[in-house]
PDB file of C-alpha atoms (C1' of nucleotides) in Angstrom:
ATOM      1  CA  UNK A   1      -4.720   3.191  -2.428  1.00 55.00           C
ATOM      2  CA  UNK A   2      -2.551   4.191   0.267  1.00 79.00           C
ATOM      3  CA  UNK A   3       1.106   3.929   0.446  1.00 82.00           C
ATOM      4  CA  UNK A   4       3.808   5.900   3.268  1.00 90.00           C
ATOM      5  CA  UNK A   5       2.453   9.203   3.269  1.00 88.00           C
ATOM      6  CA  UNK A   6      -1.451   8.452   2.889  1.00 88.00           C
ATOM      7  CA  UNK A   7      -1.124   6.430   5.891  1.00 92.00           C
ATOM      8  CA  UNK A   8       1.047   9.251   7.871  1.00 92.00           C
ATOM      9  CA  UNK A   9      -1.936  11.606   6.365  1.00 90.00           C
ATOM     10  CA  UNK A  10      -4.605   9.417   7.971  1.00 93.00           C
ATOM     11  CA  UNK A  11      -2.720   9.254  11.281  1.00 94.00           C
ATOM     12  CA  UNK A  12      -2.598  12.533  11.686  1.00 91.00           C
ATOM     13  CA  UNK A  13      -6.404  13.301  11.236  1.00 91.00           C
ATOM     14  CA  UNK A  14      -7.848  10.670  13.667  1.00 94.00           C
ATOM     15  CA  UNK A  15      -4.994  11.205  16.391  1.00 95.00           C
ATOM     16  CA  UNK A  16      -7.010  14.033  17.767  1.00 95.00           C
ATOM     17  CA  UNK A  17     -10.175  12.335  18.257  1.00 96.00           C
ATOM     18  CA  UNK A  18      -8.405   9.576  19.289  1.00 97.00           C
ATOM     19  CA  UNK A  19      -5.671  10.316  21.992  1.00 98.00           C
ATOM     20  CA  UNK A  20      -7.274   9.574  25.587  1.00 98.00           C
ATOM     21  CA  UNK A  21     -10.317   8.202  24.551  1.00 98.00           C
ATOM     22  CA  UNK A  22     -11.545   5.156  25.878  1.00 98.00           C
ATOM     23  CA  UNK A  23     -13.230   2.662  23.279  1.00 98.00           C
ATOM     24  CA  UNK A  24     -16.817   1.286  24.440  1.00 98.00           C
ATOM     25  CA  UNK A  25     -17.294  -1.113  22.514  1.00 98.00           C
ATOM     26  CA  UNK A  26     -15.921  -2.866  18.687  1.00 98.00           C
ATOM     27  CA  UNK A  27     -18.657  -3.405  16.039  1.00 97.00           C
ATOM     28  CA  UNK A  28     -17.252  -5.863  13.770  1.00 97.00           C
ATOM     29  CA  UNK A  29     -19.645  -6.189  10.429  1.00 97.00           C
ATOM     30  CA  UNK A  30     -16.936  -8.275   8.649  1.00 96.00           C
ATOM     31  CA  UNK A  31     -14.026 -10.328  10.477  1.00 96.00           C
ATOM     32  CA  UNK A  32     -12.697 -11.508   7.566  1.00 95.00           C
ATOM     33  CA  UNK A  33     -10.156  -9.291   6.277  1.00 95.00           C
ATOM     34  CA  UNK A  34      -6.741 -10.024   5.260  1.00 94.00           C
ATOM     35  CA  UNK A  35      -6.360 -12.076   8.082  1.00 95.00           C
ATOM     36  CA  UNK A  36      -9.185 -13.047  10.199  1.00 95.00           C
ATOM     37  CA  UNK A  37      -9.902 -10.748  13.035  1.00 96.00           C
ATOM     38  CA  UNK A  38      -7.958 -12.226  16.161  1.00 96.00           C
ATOM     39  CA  UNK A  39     -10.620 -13.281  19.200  1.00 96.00           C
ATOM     40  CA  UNK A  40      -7.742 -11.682  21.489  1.00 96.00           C
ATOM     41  CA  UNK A  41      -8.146  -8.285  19.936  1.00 97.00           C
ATOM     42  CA  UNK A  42     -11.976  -8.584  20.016  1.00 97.00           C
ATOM     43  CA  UNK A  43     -11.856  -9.841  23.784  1.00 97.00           C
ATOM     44  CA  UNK A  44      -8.543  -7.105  24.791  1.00 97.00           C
ATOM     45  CA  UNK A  45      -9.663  -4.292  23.037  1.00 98.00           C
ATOM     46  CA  UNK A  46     -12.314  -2.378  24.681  1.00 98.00           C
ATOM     47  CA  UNK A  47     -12.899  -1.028  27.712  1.00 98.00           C
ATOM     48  CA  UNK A  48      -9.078   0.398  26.889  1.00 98.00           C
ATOM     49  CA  UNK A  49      -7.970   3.764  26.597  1.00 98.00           C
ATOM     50  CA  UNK A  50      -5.832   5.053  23.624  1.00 98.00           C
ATOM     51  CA  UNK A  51      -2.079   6.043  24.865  1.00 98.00           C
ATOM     52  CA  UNK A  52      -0.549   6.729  21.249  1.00 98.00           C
ATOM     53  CA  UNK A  53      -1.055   6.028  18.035  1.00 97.00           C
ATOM     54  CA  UNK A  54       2.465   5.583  15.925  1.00 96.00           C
ATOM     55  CA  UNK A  55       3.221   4.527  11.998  1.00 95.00           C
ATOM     56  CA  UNK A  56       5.255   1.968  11.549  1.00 96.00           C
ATOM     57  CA  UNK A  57       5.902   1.088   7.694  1.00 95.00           C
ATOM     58  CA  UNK A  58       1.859   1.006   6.489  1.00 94.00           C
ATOM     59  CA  UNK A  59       0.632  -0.161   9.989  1.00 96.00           C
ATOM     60  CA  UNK A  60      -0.905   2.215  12.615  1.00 97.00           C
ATOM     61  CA  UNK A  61      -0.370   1.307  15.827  1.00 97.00           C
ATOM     62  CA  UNK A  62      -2.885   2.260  18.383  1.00 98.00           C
ATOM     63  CA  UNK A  63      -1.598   1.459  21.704  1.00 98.00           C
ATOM     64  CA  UNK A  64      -2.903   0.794  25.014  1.00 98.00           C
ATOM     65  CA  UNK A  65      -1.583  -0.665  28.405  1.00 98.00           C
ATOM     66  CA  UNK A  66      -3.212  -4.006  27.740  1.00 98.00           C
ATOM     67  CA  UNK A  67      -1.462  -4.291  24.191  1.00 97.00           C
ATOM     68  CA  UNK A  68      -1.792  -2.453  20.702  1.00 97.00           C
ATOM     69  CA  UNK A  69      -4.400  -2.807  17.512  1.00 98.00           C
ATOM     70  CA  UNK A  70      -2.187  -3.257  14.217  1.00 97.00           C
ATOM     71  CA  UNK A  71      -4.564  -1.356  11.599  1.00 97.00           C
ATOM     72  CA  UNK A  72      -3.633  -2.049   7.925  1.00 96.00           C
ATOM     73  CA  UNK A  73      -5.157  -0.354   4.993  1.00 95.00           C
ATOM     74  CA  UNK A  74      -4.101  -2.787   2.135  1.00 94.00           C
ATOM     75  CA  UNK A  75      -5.055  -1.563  -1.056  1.00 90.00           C
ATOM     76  CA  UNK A  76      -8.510   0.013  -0.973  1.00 92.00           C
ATOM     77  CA  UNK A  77      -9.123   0.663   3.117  1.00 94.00           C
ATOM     78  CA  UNK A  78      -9.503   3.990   4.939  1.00 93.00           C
ATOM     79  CA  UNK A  79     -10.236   5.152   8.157  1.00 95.00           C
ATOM     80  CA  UNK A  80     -12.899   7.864   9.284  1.00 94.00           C
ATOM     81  CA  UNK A  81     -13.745   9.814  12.322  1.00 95.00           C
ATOM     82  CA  UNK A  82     -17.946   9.806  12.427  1.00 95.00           C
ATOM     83  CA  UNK A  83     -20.584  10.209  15.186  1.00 96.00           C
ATOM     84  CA  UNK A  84     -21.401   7.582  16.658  1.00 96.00           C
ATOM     85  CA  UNK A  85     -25.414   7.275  14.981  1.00 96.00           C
ATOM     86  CA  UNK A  86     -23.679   7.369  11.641  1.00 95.00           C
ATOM     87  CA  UNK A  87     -24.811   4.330   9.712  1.00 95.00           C
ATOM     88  CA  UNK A  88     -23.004   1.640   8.168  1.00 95.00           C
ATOM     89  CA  UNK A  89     -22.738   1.190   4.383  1.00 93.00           C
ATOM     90  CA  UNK A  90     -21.648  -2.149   2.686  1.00 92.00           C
ATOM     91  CA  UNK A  91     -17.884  -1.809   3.220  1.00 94.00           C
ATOM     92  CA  UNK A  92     -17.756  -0.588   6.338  1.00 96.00           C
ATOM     93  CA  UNK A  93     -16.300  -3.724   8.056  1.00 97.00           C
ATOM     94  CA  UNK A  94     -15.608  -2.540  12.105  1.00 97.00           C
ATOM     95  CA  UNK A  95     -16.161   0.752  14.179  1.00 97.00           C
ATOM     96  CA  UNK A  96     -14.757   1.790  17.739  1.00 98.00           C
ATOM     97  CA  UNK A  97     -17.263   3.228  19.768  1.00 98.00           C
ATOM     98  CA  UNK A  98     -15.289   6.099  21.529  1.00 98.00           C
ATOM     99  CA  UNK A  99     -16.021   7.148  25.000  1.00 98.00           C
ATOM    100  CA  UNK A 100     -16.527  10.562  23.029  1.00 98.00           C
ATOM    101  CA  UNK A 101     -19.979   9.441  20.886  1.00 98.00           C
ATOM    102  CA  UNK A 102     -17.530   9.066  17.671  1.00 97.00           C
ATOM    103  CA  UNK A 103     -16.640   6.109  16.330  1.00 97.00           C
ATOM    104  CA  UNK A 104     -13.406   5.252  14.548  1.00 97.00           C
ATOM    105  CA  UNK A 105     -14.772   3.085  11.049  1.00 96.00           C
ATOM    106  CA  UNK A 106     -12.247   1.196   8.669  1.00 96.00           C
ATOM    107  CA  UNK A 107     -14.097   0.800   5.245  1.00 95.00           C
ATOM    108  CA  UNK A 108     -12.273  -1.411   2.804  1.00 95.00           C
ATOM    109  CA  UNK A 109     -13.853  -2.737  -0.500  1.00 94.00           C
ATOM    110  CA  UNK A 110     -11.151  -5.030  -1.341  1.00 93.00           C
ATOM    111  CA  UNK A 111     -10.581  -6.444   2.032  1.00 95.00           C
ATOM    112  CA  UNK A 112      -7.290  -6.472   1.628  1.00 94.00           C
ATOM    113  CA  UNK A 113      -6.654  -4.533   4.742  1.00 95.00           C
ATOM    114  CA  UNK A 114      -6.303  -5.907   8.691  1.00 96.00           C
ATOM    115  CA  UNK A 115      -6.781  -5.466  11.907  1.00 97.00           C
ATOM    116  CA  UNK A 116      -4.334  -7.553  14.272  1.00 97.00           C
ATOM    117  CA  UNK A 117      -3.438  -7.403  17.637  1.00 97.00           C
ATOM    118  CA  UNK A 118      -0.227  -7.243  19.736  1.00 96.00           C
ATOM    119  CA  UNK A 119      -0.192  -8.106  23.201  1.00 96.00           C
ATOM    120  CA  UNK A 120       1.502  -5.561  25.167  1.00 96.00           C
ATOM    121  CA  UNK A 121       5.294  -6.351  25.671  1.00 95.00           C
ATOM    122  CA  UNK A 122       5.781  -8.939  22.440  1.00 95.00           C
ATOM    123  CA  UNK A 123       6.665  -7.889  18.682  1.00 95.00           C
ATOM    124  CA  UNK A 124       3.843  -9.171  15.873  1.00 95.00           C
ATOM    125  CA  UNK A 125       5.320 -11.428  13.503  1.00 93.00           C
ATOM    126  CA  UNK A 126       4.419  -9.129  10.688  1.00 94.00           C
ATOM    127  CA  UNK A 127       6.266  -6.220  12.454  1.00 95.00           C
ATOM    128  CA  UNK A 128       9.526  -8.416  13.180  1.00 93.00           C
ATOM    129  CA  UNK A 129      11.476  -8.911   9.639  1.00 90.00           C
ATOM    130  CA  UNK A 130      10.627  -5.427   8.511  1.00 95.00           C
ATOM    131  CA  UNK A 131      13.635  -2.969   7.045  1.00 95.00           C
ATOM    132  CA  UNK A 132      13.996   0.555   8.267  1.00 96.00           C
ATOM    133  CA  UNK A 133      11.664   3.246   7.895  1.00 96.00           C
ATOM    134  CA  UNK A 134      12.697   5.481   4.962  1.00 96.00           C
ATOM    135  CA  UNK A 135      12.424   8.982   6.740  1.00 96.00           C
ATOM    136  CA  UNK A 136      14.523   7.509   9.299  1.00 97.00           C
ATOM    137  CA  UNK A 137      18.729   8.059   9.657  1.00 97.00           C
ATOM    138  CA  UNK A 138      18.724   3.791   9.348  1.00 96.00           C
ATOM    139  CA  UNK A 139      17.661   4.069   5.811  1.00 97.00           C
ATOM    140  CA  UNK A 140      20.428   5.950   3.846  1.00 97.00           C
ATOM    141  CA  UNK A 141      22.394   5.513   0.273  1.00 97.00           C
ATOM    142  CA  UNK A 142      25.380   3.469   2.193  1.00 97.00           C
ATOM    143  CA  UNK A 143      22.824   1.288   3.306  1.00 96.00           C
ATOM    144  CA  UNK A 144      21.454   0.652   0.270  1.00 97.00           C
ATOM    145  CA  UNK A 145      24.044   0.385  -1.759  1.00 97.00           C
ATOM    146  CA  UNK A 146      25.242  -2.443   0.492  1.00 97.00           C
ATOM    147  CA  UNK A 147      21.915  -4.147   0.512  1.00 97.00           C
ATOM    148  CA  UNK A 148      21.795  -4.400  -3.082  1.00 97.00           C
ATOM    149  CA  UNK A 149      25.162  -5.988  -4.141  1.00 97.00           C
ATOM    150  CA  UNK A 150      24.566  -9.066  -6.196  1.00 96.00           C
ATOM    151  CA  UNK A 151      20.884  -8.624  -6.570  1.00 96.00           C
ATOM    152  CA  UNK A 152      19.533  -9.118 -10.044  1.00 96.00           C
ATOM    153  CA  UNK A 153      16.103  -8.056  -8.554  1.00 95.00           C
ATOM    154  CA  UNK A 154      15.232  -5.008 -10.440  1.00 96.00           C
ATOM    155  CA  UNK A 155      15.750  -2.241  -8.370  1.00 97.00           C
ATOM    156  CA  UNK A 156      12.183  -0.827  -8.449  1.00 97.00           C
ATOM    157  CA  UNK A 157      11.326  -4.297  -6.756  1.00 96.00           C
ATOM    158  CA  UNK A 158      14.327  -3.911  -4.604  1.00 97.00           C
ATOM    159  CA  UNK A 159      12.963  -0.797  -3.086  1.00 97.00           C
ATOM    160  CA  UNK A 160       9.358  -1.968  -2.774  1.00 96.00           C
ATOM    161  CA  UNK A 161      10.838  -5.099  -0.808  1.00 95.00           C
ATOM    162  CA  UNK A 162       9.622  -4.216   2.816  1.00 94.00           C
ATOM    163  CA  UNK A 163      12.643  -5.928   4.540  1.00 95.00           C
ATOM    164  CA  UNK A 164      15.126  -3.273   2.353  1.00 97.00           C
ATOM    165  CA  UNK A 165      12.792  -0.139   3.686  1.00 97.00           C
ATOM    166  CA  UNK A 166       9.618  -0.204   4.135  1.00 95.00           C
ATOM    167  CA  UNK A 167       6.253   2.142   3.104  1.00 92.00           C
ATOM    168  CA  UNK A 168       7.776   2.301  -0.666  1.00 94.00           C
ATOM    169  CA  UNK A 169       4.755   1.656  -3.202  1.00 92.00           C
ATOM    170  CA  UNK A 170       4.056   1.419  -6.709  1.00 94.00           C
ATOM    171  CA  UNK A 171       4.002   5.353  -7.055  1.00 92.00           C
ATOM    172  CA  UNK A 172       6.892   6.352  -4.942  1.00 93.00           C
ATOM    173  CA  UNK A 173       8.567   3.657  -6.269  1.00 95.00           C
ATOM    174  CA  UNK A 174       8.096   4.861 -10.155  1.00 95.00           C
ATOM    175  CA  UNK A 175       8.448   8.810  -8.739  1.00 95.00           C
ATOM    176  CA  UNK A 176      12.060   8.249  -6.908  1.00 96.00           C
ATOM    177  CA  UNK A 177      13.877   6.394  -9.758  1.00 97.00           C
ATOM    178  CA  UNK A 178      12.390   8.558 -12.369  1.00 97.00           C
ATOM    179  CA  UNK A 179      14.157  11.652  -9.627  1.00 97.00           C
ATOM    180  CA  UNK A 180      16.942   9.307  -9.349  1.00 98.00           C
ATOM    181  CA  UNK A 181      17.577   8.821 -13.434  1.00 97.00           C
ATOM    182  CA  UNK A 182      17.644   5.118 -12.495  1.00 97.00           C
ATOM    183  CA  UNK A 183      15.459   2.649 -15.109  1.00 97.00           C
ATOM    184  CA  UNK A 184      12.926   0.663 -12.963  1.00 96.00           C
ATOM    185  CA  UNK A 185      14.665  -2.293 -14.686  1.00 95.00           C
ATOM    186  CA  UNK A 186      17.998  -2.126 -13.781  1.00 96.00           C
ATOM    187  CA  UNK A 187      19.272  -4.936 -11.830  1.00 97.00           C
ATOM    188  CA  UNK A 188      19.551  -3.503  -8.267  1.00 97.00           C
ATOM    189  CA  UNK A 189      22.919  -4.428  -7.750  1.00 97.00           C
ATOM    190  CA  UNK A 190      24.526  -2.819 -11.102  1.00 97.00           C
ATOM    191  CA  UNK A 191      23.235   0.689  -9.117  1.00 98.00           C
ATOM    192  CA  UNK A 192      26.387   2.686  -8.141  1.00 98.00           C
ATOM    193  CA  UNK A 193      26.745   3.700  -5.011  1.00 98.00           C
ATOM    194  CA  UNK A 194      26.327   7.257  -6.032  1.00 98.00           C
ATOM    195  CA  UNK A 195      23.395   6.743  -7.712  1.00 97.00           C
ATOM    196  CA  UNK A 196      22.073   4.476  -4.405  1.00 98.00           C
ATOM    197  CA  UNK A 197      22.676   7.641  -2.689  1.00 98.00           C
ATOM    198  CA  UNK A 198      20.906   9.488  -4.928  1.00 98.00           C
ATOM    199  CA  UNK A 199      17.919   7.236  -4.457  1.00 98.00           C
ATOM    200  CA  UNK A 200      17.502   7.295  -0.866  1.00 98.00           C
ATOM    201  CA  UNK A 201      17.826  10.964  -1.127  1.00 97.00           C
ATOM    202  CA  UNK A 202      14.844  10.826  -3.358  1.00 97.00           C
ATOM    203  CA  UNK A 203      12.941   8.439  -1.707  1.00 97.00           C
ATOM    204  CA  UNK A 204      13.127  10.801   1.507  1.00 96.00           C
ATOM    205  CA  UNK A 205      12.608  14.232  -0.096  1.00 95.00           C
ATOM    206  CA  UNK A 206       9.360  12.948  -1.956  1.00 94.00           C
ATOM    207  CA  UNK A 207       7.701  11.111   0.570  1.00 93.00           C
ATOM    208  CA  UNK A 208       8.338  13.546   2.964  1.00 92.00           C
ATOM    209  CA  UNK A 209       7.266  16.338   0.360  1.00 90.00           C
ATOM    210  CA  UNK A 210       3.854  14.062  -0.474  1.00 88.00           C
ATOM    211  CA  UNK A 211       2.850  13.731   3.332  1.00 88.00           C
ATOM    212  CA  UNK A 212       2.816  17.688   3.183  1.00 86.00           C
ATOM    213  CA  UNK A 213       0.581  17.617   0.461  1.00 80.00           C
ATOM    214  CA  UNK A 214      -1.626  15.161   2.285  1.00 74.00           C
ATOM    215  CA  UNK A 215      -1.064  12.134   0.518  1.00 62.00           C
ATOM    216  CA  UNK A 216      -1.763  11.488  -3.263  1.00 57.00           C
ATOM    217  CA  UNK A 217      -5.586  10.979  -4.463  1.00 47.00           C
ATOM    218  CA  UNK A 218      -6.487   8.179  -6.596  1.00 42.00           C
ATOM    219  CA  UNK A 219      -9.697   7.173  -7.555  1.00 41.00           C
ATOM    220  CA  UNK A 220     -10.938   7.443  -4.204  1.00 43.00           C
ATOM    221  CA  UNK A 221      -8.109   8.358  -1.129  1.00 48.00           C
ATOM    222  CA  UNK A 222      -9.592  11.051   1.186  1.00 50.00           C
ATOM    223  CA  UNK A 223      -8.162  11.408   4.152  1.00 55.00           C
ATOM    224  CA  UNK A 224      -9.985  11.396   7.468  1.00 58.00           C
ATOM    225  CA  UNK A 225     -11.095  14.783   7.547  1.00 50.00           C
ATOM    226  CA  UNK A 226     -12.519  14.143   3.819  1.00 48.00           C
ATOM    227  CA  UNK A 227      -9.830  16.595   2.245  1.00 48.00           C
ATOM    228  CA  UNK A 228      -8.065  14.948  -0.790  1.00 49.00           C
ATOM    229  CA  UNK A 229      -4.707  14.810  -1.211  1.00 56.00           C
ATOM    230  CA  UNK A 230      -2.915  16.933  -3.880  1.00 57.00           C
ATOM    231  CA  UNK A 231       0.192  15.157  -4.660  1.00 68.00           C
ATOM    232  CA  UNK A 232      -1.112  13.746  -7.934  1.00 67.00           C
ATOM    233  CA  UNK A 233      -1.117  17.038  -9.386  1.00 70.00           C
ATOM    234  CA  UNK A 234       2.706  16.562  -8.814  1.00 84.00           C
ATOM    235  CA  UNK A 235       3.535  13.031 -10.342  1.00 91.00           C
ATOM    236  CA  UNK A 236       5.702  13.031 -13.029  1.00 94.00           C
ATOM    237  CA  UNK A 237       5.723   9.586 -14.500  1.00 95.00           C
ATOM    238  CA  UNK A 238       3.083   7.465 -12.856  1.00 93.00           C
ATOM    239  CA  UNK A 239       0.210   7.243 -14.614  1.00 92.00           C
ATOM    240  CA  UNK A 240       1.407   9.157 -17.484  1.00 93.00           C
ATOM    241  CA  UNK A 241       1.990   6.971 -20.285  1.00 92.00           C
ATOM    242  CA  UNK A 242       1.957   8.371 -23.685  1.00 92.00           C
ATOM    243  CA  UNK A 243       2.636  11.389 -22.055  1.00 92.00           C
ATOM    244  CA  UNK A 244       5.436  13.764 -22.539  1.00 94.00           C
ATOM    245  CA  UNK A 245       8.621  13.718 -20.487  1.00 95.00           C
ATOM    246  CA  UNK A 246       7.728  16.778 -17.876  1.00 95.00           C
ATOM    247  CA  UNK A 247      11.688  17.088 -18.348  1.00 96.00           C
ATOM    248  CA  UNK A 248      12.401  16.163 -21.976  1.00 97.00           C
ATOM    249  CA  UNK A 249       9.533  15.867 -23.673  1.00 96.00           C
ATOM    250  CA  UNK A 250      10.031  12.108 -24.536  1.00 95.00           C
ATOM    251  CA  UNK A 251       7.011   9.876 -24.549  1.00 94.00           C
ATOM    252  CA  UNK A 252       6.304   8.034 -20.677  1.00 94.00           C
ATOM    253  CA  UNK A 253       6.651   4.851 -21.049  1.00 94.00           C
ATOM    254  CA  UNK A 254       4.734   2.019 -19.634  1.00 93.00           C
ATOM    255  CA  UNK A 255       6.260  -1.580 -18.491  1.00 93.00           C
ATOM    256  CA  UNK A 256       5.132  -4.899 -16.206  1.00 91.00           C
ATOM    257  CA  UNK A 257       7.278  -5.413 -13.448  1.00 91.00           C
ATOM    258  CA  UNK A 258       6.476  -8.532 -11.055  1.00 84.00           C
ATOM    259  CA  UNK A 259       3.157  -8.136 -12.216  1.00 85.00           C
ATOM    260  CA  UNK A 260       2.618  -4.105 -11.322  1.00 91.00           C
ATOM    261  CA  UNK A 261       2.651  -1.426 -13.796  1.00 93.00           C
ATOM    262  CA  UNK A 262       5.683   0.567 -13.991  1.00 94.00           C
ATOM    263  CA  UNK A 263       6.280   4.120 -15.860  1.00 95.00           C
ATOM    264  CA  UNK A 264       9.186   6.200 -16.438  1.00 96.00           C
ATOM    265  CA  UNK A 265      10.943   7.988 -19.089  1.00 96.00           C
ATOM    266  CA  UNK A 266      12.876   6.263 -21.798  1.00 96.00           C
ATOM    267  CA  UNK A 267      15.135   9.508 -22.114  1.00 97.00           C
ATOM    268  CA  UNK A 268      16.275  10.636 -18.292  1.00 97.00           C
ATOM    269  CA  UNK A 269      16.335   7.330 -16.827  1.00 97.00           C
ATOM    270  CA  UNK A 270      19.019   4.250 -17.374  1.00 97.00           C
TER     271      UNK A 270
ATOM    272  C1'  DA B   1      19.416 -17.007  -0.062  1.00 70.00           C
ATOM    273  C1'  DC B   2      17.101 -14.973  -3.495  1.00 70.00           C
ATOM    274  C1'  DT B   3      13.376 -14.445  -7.125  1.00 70.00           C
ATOM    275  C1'  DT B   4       8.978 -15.342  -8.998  1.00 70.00           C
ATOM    276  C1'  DT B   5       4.226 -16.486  -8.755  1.00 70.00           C
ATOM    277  C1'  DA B   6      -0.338 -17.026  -6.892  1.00 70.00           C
ATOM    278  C1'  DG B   7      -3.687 -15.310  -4.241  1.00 70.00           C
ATOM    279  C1'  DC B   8      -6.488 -12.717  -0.891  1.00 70.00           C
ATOM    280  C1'  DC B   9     -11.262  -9.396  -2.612  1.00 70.00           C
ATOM    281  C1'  DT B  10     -14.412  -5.986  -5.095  1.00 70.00           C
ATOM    282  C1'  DG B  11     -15.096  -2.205  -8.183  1.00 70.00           C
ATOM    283  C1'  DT B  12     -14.364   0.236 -12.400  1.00 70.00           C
ATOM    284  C1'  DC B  13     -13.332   1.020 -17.024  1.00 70.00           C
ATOM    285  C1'  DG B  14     -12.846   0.167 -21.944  1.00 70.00           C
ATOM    286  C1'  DG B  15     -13.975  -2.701 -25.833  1.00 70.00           C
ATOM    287  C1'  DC B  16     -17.224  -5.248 -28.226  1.00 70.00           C
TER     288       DC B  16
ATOM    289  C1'  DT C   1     -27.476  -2.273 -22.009  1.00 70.00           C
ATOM    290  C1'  DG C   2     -24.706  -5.973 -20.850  1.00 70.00           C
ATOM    291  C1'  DC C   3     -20.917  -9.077 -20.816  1.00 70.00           C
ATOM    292  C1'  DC C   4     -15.917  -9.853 -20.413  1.00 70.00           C
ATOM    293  C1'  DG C   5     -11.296  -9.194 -19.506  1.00 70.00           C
ATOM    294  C1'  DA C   6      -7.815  -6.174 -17.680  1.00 70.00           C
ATOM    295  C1'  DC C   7      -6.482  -3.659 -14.081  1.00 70.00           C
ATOM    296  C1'  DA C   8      -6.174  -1.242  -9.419  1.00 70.00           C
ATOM    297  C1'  DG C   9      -2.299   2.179  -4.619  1.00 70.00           C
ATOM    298  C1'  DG C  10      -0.329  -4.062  -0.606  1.00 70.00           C
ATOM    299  C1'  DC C  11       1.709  -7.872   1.092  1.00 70.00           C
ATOM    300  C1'  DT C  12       2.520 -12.725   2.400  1.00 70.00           C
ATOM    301  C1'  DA C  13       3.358 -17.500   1.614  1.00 70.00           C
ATOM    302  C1'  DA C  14       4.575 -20.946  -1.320  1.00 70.00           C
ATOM    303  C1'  DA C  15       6.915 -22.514  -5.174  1.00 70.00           C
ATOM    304  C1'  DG C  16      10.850 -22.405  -8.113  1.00 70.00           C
TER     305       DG C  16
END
DNA sequence: ACTTTAGCCTGTCGGC
DNA sequence: TGCCGACAGGCTAAAG
């Protein structure tokens, strides 16, 4: 479910419940997630009180003095703010009781999401070989146009590498390079540097343009505050196969990638 | 050094 | 109605 700007979407709806609370106490339903629930987490975490809480690529940082929780949503996890009575349905794996009576609960179907912990001072491993972060002035055309030279990686892998820039999913990835005119196909490093610079631009201006929108809904991404997101209403090749062209007219097309499903247009992009 | 593949899980949907 | 395979928004580690 959630890529870049579902995660930004969710950070900004339990930051306010969040922010100078103190958590009480974990409830952990199912430790095995991803990874395994660290004991140091489970022994650090509470009694600690919430200083920030910052994106980095798809994690969410929540930090306190002693060290910070690495929260990942993986494919099918999201967070919600609820009072602290609320009870627990199947895939609701962990809570944090808040000094407030809320509780912050991760619910995650396909487990494919974690919870990790950083001690205070020291980098996680997961954290260390990641690429730039896409909004940021690091990630840029130059950049990737220099990244990419002798690649034979398609480029629509290229850009969902997380060591070239990170938070770029299946969706954004199929959105940009249908902006971009760039077939998902295309070896990465037969991309001119014009059309790298297109890229990035496009990777920016619709990521930054979906976290306004609160984050795309599919099947079932609501964010925090149980609003759905309203980008999908603005996709113009994901998901659409058979469909026309919202451009030209020509019929979507639909092709495997490294084992994900890719879409784009058979007329505007080459 | 790069590219590809397998795998972590469960739920849903379409076809028969 | 039920069974079965295909597929789903992420990402790492291992294999090639």
């Amino acid at each position: 479910m959630p890529e870049l700007p579902e995660v930004e979407t969710t950070r900004l709806g339990i930051t306010p419940h969040l922010l100078g609370r103190r958590i009480s106490r974990l409830v952990i339903r199912q430790p095995k997630l991803r990874w395994p629930i660290p004991q140091r987490l489970i022994s650090s975490l509470p009694g600690q009180r919430i200083e920030a809480i910052e994106r980095r690529a798809k994690y969410l940082l929540v930090h306190t003095v002693a060290g910070s929780a690495l929260l990942h949503l993986g494919m099918s996890g999201s967070l919600r703010v609820l009072d602290a009575d609320s009870a627990a349905d199947k895939h609701d794996h962990y809570d944090w009781l808040l000094d407030s009576g809320r509780l912050l609960r991760f619910t995650d179907p396909r487990r494919f999401g974690s919870l990790l912990w950083q001690a205070a001072g020291t980098t996680h491993e997961l954290l260390a070989r990641l690429g730039p972060e896409p909004l940021s002035a690091d990630f840029n055309g130059d950049r990737l146009w220099r990244l990419s030279r002798g690649r034979s990686a398609p480029i629509k892998t290229f850009i969902m590498d997380q060591s070239i820039v990170v938070g770029v999913g299946n969706i954004y990835a199929a959105e940009a390079l249908f902006a971009a005119g760039i077939h998902p196909r295309r070896k990465a490093g037969s991309v001119s540097r014009e059309r790298c610079q297109r890229l990035a631009e496009a990777i920016k201006r619709i990521l930054d343009h979906a976290i306004t929108r609160g984050g795309t809904t599919l099947r079932d991404f609501i964010s925090p505050d149980g609003v759905p997101g309203y980008f999908e209403q603005e996709l113009y090749v994901y998901g659409r196969a058979g469909e026309p062209c919202r451009n030209c007219g020509s019929a979507i097309r639909s092709i495997s990638l490294g084992q994900r499903s890719s879409f784009y247009c058979p007329q505007c992009q080459h």
